[in-house]
Tab-separated table of C-alpha atoms in Angstrom:
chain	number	residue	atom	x	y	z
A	1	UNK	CA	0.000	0.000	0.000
A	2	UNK	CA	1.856	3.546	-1.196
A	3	UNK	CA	1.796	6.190	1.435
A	4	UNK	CA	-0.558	9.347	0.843
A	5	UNK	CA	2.048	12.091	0.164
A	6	UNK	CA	-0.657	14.386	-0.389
A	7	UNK	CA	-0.703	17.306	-2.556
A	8	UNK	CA	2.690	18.911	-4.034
A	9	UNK	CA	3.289	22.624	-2.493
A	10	UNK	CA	3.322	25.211	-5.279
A	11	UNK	CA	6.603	26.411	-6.176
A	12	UNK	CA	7.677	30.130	-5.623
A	13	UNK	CA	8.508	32.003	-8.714
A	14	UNK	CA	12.095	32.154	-9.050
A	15	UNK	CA	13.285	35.826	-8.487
A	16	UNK	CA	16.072	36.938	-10.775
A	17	UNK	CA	18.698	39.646	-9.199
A	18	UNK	CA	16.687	39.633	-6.055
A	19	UNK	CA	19.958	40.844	-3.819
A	20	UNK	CA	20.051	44.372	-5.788
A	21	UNK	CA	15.977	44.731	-5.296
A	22	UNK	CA	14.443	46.452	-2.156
A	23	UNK	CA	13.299	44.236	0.145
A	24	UNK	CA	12.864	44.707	3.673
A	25	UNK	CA	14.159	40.993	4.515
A	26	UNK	CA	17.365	41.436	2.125
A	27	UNK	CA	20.437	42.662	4.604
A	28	UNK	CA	23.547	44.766	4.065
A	29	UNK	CA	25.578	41.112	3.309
A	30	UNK	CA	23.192	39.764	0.711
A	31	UNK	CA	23.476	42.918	-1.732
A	32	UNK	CA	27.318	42.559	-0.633
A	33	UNK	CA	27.594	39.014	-1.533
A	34	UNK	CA	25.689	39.715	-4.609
A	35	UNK	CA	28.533	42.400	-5.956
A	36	UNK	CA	31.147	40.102	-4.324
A	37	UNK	CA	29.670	36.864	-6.817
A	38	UNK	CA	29.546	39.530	-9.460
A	39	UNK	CA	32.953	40.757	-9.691
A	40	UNK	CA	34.226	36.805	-9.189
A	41	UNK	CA	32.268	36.098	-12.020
A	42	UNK	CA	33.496	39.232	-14.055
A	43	UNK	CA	37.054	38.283	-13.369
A	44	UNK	CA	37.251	34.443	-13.749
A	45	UNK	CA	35.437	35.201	-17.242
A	46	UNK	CA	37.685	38.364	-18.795
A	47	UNK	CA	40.615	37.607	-16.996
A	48	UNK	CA	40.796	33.840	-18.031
A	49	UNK	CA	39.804	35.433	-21.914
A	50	UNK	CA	41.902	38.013	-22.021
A	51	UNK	CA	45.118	36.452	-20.724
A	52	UNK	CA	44.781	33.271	-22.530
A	53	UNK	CA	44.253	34.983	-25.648
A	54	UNK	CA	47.478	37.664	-24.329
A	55	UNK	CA	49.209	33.929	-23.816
A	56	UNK	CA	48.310	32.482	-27.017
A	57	UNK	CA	49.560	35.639	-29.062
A	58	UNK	CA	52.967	35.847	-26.936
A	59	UNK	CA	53.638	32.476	-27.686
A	60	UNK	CA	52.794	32.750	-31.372
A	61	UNK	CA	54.833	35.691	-31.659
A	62	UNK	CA	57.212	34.012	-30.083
A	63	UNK	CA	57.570	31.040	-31.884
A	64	UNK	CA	57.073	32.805	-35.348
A	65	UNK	CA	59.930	35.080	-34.507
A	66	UNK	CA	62.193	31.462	-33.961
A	67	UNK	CA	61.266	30.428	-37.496
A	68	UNK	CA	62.435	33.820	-38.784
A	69	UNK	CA	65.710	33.720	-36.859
A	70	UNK	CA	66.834	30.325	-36.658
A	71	UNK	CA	68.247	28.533	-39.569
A	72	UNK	CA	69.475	25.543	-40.811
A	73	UNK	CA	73.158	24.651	-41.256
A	74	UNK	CA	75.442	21.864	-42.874
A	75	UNK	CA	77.388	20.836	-39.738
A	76	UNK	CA	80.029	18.378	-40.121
A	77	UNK	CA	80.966	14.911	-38.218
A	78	UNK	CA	84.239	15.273	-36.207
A	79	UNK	CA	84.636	11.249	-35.395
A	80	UNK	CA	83.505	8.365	-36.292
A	81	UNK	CA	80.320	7.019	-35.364
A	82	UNK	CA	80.537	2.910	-34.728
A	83	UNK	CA	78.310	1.006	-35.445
A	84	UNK	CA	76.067	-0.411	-32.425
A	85	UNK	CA	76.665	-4.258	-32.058
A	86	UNK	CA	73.704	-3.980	-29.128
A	87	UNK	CA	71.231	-3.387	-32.023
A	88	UNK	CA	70.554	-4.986	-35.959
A	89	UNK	CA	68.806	-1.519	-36.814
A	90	UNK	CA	71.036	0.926	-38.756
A	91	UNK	CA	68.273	3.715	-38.280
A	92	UNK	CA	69.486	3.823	-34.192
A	93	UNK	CA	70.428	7.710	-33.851
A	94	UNK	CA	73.261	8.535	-31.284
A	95	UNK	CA	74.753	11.778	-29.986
A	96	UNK	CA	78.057	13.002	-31.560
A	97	UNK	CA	80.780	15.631	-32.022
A	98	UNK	CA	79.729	17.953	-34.818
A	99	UNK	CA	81.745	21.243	-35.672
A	100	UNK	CA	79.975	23.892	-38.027
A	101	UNK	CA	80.418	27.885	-38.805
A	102	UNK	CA	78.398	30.362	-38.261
A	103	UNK	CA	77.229	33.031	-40.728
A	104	UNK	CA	80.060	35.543	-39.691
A	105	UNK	CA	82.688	32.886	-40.601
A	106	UNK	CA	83.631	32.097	-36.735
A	107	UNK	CA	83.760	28.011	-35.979
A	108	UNK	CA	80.978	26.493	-33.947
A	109	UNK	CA	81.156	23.303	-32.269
A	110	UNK	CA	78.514	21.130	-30.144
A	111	UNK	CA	76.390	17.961	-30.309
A	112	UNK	CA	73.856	16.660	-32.715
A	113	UNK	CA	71.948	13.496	-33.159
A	114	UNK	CA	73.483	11.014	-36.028
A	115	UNK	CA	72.861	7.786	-37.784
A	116	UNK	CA	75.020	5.068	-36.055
A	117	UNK	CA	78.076	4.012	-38.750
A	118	UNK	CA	78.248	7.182	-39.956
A	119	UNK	CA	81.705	7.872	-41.060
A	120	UNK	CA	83.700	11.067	-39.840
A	121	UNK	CA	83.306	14.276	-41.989
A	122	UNK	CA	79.476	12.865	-43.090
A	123	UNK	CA	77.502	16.719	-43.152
A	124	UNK	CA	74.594	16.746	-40.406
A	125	UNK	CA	72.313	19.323	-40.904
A	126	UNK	CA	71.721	21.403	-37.451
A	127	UNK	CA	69.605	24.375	-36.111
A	128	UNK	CA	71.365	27.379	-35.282
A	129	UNK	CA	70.056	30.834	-33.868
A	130	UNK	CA	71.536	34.440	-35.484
A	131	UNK	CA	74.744	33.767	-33.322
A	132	UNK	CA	75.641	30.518	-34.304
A	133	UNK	CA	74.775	28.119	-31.209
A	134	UNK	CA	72.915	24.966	-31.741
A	135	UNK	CA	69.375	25.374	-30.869
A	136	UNK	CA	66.115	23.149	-31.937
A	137	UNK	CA	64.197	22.696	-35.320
A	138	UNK	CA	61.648	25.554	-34.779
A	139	UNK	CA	58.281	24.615	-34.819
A	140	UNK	CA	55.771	24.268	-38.169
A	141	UNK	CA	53.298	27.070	-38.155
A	142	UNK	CA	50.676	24.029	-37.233
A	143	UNK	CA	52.780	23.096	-34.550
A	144	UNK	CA	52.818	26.636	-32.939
A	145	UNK	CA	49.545	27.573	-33.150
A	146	UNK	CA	48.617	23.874	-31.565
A	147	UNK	CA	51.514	24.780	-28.826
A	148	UNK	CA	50.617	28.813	-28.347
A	149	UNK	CA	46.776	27.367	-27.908
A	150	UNK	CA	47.407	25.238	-25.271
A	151	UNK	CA	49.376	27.973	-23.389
A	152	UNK	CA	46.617	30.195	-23.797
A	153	UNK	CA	44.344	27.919	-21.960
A	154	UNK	CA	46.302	26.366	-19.734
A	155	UNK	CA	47.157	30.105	-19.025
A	156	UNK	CA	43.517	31.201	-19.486
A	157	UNK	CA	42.314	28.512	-17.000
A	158	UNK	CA	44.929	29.405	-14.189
A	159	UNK	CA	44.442	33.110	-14.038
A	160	UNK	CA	40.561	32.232	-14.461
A	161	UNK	CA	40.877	29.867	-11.062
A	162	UNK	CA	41.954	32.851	-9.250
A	163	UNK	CA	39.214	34.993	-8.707
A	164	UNK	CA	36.749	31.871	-8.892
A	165	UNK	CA	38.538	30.066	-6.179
A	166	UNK	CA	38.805	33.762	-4.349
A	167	UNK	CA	35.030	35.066	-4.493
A	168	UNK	CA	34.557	31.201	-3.251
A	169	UNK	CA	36.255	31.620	-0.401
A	170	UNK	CA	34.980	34.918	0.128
A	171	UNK	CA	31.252	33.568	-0.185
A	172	UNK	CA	32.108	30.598	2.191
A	173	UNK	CA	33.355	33.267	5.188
A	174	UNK	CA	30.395	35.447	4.894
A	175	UNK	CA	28.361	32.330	4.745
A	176	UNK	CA	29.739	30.773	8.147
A	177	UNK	CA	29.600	34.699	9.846
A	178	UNK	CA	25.432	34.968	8.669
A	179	UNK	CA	24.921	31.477	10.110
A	180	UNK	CA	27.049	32.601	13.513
A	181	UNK	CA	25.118	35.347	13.583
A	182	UNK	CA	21.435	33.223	13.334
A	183	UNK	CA	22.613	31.232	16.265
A	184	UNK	CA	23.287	34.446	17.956
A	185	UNK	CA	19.751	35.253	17.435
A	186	UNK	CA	18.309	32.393	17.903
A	187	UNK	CA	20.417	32.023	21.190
A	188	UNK	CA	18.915	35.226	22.331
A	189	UNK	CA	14.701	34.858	20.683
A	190	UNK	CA	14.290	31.131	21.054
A	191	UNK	CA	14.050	30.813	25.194
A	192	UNK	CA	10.857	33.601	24.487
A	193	UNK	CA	9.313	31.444	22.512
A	194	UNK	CA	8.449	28.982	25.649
A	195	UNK	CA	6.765	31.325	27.121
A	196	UNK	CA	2.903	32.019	27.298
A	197	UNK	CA	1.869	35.248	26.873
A	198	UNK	CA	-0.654	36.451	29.228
């Protein structure tokens, strides 16, 4: 047998921005909550936008000014490379002695990957920046807007957390003080209520 629930109470309209209206039962620290959530919200959603989007343009810039700069260079093997008896596959790459020179004519000299039994003098081509050191193969335009978009919202995201995680604990404090001050009142009204009026 189902238990009589009986009928459903109506619902109350819902009330949009009802901490900025006048009401006598709104208080001082519901309109100040309500500009508190406000400003959160303001900040988590322009400040996450407009640094990720200040991130992802850095980084582009950044990278695009690395495929204008850097350039390749014929660098050539100083020693020998053996050949690996640990392994059958002649595609293994190793680290080796390369020497190269830079566009003013000064020698360079540093490390760069190399096919294993490559013979000493073989030319290894290298990355260098405008001053000659070894630096890595800048990225594809692809590749950098794929990299300078995940900055941007990895970037976005933090700065975004912030605020959100801020007007949080903001809201959380003023929530604990209101319900402090309820007990406080209901410390001091509740005992009258026992009473029988005469």
């Amino acid at each position: 047998m189902a238990a009589f629930r009986g009928p459903k109470a109506p619902k109350a309209p819902k009330v949009w921005l009802w901490r900025w209206r006048r009401n006598p039962l709104r208080r001082r620290s519901d309109a100040l909550e309500a500009w508190i959530v406000l400003v959160a919200w303001a900040l988590t959603a322009l400040g996450g936008v407009l640094t990720g989007l200040l991130a992802t343009q850095s980084v582009e810039n950044g990278l695009a000014r690395q495929r204008a700069e850097w350039h390749s260079v014929l660098a050539l093997l100083n020693d020998d490379v053996p050949k690996s008896t640990a392994s059958a596959n002649d595609a293994d790459m190793v680290w080796a002695k390369v020497h190269w020179a830079a566009p003013d004519g000064s020698p360079h000299a540093g490390q760069a990957r190399v096919s294993v039994g490559s013979p000493a003098g073989t030319p290894v081509r290298v990355w260098t920046d405008a001053d000659g050191r070894l630096v890595t193969k800048p990225p594809t335009p692809s590749q950098a807007q794929l990299r300078a978009a995940l900055v941007g919202v990895l970037v976005g995201v933090s700065v975004a957390g912030v605020p959100f995680i801020g007007g949080r604990l903001v809201r959380g404090r003023m929530e604990r003080r209101r319900m402090a001050q309820w007990d406080e009142d209901w410390q001091r009204v509740g005992p009258l209520w026992g009473r029988k009026t005469g």
